[in-house]
mmCIF file of C-alpha atoms in Angstrom:
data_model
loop_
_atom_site.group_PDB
_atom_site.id
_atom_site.type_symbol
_atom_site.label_atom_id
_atom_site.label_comp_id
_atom_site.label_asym_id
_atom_site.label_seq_id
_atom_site.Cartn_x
_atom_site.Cartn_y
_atom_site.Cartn_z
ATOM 1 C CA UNK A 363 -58.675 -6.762 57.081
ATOM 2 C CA UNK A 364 -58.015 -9.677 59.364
ATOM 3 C CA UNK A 365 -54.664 -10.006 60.281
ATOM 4 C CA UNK A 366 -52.040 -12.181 58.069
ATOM 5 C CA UNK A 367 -51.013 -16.207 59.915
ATOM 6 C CA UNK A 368 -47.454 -15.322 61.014
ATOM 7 C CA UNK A 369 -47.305 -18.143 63.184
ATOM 8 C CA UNK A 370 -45.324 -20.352 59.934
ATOM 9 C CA UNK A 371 -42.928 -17.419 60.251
ATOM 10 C CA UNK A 372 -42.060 -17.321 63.836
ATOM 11 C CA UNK A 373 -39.487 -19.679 65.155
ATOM 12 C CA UNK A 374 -40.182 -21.570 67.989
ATOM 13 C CA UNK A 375 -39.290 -19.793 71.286
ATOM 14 C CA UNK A 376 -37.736 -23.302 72.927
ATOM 15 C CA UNK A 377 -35.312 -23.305 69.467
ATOM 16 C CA UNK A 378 -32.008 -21.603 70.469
ATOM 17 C CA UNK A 379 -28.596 -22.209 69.222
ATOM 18 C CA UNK A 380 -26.676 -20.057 71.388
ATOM 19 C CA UNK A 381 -28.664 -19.908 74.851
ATOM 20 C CA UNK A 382 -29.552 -22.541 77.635
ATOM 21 C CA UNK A 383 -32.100 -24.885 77.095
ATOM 22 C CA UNK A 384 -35.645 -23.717 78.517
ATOM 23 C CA UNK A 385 -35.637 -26.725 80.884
ATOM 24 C CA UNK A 386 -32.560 -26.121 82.263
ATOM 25 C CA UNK A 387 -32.801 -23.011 82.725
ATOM 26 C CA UNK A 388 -36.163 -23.623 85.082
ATOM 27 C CA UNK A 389 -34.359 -25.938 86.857
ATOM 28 C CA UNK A 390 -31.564 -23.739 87.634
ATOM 29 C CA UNK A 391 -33.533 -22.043 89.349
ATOM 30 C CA UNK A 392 -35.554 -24.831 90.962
ATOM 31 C CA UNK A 393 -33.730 -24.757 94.345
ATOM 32 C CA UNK A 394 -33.977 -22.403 97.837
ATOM 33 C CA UNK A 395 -30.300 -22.049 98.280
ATOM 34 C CA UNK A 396 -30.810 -20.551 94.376
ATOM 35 C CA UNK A 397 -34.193 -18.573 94.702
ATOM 36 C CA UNK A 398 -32.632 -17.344 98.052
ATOM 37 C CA UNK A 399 -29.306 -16.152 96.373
ATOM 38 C CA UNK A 400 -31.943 -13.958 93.942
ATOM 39 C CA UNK A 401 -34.060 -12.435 96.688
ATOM 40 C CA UNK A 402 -30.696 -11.301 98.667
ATOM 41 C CA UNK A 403 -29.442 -9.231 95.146
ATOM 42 C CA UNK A 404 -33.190 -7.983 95.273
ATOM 43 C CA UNK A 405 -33.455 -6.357 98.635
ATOM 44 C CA UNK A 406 -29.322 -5.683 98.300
ATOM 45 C CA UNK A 407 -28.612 -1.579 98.568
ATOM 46 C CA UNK A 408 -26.310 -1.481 96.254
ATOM 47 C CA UNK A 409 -25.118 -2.888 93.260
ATOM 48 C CA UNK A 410 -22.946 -5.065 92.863
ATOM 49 C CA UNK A 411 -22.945 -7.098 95.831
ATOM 50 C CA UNK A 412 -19.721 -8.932 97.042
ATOM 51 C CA UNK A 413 -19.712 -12.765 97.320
ATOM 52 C CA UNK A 414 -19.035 -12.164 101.100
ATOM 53 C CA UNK A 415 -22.032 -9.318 101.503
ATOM 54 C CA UNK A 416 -24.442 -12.317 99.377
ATOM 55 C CA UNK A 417 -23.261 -15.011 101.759
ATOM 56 C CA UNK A 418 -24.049 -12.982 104.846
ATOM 57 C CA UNK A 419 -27.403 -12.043 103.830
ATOM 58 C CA UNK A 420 -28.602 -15.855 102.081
ATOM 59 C CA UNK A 421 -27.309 -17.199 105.550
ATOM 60 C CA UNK A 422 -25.271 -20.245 104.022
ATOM 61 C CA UNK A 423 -22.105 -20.863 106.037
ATOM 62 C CA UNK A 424 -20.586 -23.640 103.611
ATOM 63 C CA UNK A 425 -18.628 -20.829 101.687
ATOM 64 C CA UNK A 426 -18.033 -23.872 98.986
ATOM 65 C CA UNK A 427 -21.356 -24.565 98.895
ATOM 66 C CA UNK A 428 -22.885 -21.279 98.184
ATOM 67 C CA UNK A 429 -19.913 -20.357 95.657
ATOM 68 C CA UNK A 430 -21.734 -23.589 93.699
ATOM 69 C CA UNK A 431 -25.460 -22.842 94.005
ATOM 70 C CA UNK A 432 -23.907 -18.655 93.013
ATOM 71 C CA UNK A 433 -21.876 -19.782 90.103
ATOM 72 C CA UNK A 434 -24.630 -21.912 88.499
ATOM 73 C CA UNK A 435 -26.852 -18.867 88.480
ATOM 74 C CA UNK A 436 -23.727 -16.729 87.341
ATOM 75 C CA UNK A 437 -23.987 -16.051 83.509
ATOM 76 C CA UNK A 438 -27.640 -16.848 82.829
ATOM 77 C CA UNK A 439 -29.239 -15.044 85.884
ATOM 78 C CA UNK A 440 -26.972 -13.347 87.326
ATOM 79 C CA UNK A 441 -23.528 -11.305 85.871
ATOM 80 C CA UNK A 442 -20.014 -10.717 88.113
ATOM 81 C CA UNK A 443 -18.572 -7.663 87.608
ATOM 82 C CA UNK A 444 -14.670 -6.923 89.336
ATOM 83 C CA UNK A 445 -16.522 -6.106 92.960
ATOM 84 C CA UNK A 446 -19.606 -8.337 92.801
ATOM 85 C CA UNK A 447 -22.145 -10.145 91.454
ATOM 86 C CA UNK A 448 -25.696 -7.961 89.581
ATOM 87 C CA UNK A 449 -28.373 -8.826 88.257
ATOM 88 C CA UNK A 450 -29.411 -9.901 84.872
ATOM 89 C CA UNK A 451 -32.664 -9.354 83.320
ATOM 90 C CA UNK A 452 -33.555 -12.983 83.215
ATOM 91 C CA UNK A 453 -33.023 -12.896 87.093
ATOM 92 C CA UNK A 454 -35.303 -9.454 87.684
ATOM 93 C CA UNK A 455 -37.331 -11.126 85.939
ATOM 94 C CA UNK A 456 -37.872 -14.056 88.233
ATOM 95 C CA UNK A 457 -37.596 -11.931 91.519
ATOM 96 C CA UNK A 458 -40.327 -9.715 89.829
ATOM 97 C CA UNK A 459 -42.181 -12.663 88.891
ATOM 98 C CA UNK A 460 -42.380 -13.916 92.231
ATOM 99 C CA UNK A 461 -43.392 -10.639 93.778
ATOM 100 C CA UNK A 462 -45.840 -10.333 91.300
ATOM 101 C CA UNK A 463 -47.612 -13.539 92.643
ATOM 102 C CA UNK A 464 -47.684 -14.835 89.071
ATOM 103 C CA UNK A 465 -46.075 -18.359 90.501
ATOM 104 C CA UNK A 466 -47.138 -19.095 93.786
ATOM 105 C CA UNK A 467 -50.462 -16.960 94.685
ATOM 106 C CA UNK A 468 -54.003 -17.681 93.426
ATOM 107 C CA UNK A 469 -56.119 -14.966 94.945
ATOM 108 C CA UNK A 470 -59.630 -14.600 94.271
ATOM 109 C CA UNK A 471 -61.845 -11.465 95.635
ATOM 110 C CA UNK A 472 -65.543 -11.471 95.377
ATOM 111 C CA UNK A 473 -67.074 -9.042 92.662
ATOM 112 C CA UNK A 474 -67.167 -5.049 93.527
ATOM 113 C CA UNK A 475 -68.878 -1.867 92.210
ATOM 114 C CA UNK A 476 -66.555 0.513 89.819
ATOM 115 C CA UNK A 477 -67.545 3.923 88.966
ATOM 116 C CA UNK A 478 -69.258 4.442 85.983
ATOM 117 C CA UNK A 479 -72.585 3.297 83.557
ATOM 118 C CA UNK A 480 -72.606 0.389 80.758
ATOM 119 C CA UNK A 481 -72.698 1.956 77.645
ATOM 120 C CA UNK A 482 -74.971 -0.305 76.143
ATOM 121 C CA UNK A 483 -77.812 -0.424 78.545
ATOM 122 C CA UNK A 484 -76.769 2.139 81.506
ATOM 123 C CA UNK A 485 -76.401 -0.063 83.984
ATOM 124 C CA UNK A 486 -74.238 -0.200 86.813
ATOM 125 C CA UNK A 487 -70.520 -1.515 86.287
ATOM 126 C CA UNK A 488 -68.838 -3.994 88.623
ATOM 127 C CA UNK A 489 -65.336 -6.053 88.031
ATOM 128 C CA UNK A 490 -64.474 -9.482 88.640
ATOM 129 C CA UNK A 491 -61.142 -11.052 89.254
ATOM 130 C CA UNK A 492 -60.379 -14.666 88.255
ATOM 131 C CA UNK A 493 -57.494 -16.383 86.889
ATOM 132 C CA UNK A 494 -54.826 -13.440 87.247
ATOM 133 C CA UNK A 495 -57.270 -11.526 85.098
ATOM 134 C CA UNK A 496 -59.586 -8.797 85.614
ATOM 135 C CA UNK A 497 -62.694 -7.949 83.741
ATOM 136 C CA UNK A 498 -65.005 -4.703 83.965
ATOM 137 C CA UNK A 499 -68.822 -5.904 83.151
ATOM 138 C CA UNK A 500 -72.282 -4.476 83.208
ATOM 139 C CA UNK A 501 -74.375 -6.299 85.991
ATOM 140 C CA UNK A 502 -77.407 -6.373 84.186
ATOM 141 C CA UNK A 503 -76.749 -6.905 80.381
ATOM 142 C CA UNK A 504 -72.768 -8.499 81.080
ATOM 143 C CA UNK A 505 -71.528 -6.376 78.018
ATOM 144 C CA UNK A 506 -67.693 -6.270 78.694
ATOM 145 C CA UNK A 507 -66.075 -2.979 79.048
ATOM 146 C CA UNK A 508 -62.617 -4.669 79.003
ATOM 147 C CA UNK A 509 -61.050 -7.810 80.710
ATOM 148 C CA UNK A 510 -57.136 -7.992 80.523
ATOM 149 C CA UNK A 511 -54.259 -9.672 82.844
ATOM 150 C CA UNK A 512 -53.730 -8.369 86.082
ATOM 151 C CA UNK A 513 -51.116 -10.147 88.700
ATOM 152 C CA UNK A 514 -52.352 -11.458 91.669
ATOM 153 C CA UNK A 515 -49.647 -9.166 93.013
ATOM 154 C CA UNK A 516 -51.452 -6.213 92.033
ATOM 155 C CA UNK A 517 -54.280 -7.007 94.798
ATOM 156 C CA UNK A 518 -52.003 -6.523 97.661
ATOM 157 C CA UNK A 519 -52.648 -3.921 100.317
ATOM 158 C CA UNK A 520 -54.867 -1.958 98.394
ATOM 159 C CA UNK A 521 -58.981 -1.351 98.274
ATOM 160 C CA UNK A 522 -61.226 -1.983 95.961
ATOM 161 C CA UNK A 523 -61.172 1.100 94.439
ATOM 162 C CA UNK A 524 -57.105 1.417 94.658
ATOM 163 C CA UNK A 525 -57.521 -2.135 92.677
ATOM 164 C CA UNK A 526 -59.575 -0.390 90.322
ATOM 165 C CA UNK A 527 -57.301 2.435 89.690
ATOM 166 C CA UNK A 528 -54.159 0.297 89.484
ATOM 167 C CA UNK A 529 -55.757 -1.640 86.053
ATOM 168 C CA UNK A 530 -57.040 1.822 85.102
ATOM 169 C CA UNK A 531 -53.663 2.633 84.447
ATOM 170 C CA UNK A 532 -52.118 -0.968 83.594
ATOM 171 C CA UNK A 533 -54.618 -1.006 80.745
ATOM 172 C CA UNK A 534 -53.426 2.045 79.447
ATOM 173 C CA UNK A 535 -49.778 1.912 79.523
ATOM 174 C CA UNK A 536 -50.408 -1.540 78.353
ATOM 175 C CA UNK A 537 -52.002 -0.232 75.065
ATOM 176 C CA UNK A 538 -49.687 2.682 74.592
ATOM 177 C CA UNK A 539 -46.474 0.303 74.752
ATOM 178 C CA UNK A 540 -48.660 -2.045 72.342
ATOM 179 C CA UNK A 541 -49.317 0.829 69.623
ATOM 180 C CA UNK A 542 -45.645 2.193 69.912
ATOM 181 C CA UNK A 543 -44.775 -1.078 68.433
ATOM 182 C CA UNK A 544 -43.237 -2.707 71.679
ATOM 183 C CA UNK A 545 -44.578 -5.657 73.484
ATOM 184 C CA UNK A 546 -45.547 -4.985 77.216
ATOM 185 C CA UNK A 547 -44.403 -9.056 78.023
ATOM 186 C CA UNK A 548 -41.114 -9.476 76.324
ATOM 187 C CA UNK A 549 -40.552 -6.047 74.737
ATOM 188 C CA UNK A 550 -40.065 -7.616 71.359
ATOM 189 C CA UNK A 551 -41.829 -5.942 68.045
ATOM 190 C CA UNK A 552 -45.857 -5.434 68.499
ATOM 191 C CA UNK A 553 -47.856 -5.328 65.429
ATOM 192 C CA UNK A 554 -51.075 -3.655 65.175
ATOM 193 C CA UNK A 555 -54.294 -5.013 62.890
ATOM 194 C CA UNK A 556 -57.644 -3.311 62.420
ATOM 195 C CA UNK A 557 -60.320 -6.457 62.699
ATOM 196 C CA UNK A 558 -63.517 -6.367 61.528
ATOM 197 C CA UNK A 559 -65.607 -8.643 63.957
ATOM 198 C CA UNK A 560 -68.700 -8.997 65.809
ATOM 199 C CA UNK A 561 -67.306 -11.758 68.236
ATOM 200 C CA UNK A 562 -64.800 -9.719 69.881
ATOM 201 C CA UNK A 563 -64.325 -9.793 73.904
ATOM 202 C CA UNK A 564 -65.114 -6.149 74.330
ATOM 203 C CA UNK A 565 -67.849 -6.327 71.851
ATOM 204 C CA UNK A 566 -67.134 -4.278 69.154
ATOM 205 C CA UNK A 567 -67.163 -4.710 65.404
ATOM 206 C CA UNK A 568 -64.234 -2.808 64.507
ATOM 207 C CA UNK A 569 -61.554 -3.503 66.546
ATOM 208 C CA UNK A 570 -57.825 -3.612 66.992
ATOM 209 C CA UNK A 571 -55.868 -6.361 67.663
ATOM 210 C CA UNK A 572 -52.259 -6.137 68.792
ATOM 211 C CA UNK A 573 -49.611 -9.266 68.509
ATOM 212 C CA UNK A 574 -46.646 -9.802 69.259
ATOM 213 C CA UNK A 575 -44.207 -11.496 66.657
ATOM 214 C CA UNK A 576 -41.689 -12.785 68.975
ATOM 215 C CA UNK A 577 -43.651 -14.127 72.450
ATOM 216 C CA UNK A 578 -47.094 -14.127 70.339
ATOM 217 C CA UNK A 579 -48.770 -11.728 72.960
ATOM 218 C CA UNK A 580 -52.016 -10.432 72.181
ATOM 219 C CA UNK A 581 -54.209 -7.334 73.208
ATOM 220 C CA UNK A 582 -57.613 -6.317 72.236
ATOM 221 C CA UNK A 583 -59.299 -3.483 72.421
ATOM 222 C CA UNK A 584 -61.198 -0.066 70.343
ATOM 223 C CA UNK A 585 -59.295 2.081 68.562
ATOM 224 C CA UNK A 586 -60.227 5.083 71.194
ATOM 225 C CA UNK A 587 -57.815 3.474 74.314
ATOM 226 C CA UNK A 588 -54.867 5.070 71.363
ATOM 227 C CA UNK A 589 -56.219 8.094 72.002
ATOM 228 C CA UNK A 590 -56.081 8.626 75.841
ATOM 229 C CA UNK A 591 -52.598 10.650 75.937
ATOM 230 C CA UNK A 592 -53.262 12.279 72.994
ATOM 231 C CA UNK A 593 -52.676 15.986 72.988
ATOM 232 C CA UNK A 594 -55.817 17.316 70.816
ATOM 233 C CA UNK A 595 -57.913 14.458 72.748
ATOM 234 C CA UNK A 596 -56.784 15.939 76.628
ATOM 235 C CA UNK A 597 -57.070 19.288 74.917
ATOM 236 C CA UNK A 598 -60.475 18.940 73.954
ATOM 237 C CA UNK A 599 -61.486 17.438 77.724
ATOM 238 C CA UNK A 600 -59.762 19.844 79.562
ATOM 239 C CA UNK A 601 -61.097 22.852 78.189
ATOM 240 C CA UNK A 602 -64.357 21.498 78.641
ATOM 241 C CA UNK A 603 -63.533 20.740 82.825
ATOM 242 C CA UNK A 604 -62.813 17.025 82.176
ATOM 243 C CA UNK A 605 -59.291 15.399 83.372
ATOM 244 C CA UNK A 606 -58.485 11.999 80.740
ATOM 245 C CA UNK A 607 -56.286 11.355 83.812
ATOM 246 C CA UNK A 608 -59.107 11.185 86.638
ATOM 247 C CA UNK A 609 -61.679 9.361 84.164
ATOM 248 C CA UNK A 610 -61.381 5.456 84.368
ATOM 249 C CA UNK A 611 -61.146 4.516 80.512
ATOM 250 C CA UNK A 612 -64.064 2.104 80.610
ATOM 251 C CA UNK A 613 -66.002 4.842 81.555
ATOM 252 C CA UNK A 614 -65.622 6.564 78.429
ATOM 253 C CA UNK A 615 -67.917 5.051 75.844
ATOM 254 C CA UNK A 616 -65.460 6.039 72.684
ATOM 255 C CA UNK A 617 -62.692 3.590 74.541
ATOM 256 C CA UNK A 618 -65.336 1.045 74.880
ATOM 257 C CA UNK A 619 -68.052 0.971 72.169
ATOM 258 C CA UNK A 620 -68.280 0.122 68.655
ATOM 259 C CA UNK A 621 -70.658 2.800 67.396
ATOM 260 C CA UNK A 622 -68.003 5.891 68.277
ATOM 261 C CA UNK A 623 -65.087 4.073 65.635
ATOM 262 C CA UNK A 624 -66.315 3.675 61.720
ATOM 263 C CA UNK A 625 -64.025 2.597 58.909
ATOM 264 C CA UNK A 626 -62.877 5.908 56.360
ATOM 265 C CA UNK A 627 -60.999 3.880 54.089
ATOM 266 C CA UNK A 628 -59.747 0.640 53.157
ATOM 267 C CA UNK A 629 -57.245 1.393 50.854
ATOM 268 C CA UNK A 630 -55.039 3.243 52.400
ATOM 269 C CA UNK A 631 -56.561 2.349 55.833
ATOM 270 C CA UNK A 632 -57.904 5.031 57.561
ATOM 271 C CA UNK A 633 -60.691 4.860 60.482
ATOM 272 C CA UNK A 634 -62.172 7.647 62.461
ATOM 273 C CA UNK A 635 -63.313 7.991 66.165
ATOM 274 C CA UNK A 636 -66.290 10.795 67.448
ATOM 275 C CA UNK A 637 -65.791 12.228 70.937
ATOM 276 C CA UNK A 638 -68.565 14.246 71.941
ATOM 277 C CA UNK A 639 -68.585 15.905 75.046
ATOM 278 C CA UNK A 640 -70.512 18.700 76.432
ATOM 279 C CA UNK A 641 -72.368 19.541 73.010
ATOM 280 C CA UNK A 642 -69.424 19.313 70.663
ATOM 281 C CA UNK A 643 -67.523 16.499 69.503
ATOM 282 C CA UNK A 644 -64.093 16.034 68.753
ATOM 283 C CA UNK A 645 -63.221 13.570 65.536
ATOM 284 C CA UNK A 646 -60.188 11.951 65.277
ATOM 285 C CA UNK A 647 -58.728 10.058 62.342
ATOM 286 C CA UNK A 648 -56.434 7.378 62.391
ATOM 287 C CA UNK A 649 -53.903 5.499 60.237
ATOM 288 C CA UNK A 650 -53.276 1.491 60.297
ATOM 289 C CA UNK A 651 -50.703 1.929 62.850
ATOM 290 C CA UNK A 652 -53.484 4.298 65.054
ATOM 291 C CA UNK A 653 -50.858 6.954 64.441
ATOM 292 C CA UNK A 654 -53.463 10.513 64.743
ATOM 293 C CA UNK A 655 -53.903 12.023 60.860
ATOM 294 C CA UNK A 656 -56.214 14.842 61.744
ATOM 295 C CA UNK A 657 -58.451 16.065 64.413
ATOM 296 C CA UNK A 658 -61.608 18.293 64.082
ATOM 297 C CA UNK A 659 -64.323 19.703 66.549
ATOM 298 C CA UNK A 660 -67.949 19.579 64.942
ATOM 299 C CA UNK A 661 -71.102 20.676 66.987
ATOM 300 C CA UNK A 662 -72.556 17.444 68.526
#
């Protein structure tokens, strides 16, 4: 079941007929005057924004001069329209990047305490943040409970545990944008692969592995982090006083651990996951795609 080599398929992301060049398009961008011209459409009210308005607020007196540094961005980063000049996506992009932190900050914070127990040994949890990515481990064993990017930007003005929260929910909008099919980078077309594996970075054997055909973005993760929104799955925690919503996914073993997920069938692919809570469980079976085929509660 590993996943087919599309990478003979894909064409090269730096090959385009009918765009500009990669390299000129960075260096478009390479300048203040530019990069200044961006931030004033950011913070701008209202959209469009006259020339005159853009002027004022980038602080550039030379009316020729900023008319060149705004009409090199114009069509790649930025669109006029009859009363102004918007953005593109290429140049929220940018701005976004930049607020993110993803160019110029490299932030490190020492390692804290999250809520919850390792699910291998029962050991307290803690996460780490280095190189723009954060990872949830058990201090005593290190088995991962999941380790995915998180921009430095994400670490402003909030506390540890608002930090913790924040990738809470990145993780799982990340994976629910990844199993509809769309890629959470470039929003081009996500595949989805069930892997079995032993060497996998939240270590389980049966895993799924997300790619994306057009930027090559990956995500791993168990089958369970599908099933976080899912109606029956809420249902089943609700009624039984738990909130999916309040309840940090790495703290529930199913999203986490390899012994909750088994393979049904190969052919056609089916797996199932076990939920048990509270004396009962709830099992869920799954398709290829992780698209929900049944769901049954058994007595634990």
């Amino acid at each position: 079941m590993s996943k087919p080599d599309t990478a003979g398929d894909r064409e090269s992301v730096l090959e385009c007929t009918d765009c500009l060049d990669p390299a000129d398009a960075f260096a478009l961008i390479a300048n203040d005057a530019r990069l200044s011209i961006l931030e004033a459409l950011w913070a701008a009210d209202e959209s469009p924004v006259s020339f005159s308005t853009l002027r004022r607020e980038v602080g550039m007196r030379d009316s020729a001069q900023f008319n060149y540094h705004l009409q090199k961005l114009t069509g790649h980063f930025v669109t006029q329209q009859a009363d102004g000049y918007a953005f593109k996506h290429a140049g929220e992009k940018v701005v976004r990047s930049v607020i993110a932190g993803s160019f110029n900050e490299h932030p490190s914070i020492d390692p804290f305490p999250v809520a919850g127990r390792c699910v291998d040994c029962g050991s307290s949890l803690t996460a780490s943040y280095e190189d723009e990515r954060l990872a949830i481990t058990c201090v005593d064993c290190g088995h991962g409970h999941g380790e995915y990017a998180f921009p430095p930007g994400g670490l402003t003005d909030r506390t540890r545990a608002e930090i913790a929260d924040a990738f809470d929910q990145r993780v799982r909008h990340l994976h629910c944008l990844a199993a509809d099919g769309v890629c959470p980078e470039c929003s081009g077309r996500m595949e989805t692969h069930i892997v079995e594996d032993d060497d996998c970075c939240l270590g389980v054997s049966l895993r799924v592995d997300h790619e994306c055909r057009q930027c090559a973005h990956t995500l791993c993760s168990a089958a369970g982090l599908r099933l976080l929104d899912h109606s029956a799955v809420v249902s089943f925690h609700r009624e039984r006083g738990v909130s999916l919503e309040e309840r940090p996914y790495w703290t529930l073993p199913w999203c986490v651990a390899d012994e909750f997920t088994r393979l049904v069938s190969r052919d056609p692919l089916e797996l199932e996951v076990r939920i048990p809570l509270a004396g009962d469980e709830l099992r869920v079976t799954m398709n290829g795609d992780l698209d929900v085929l049944e769901t049954r509660t058994v007595d634990d």
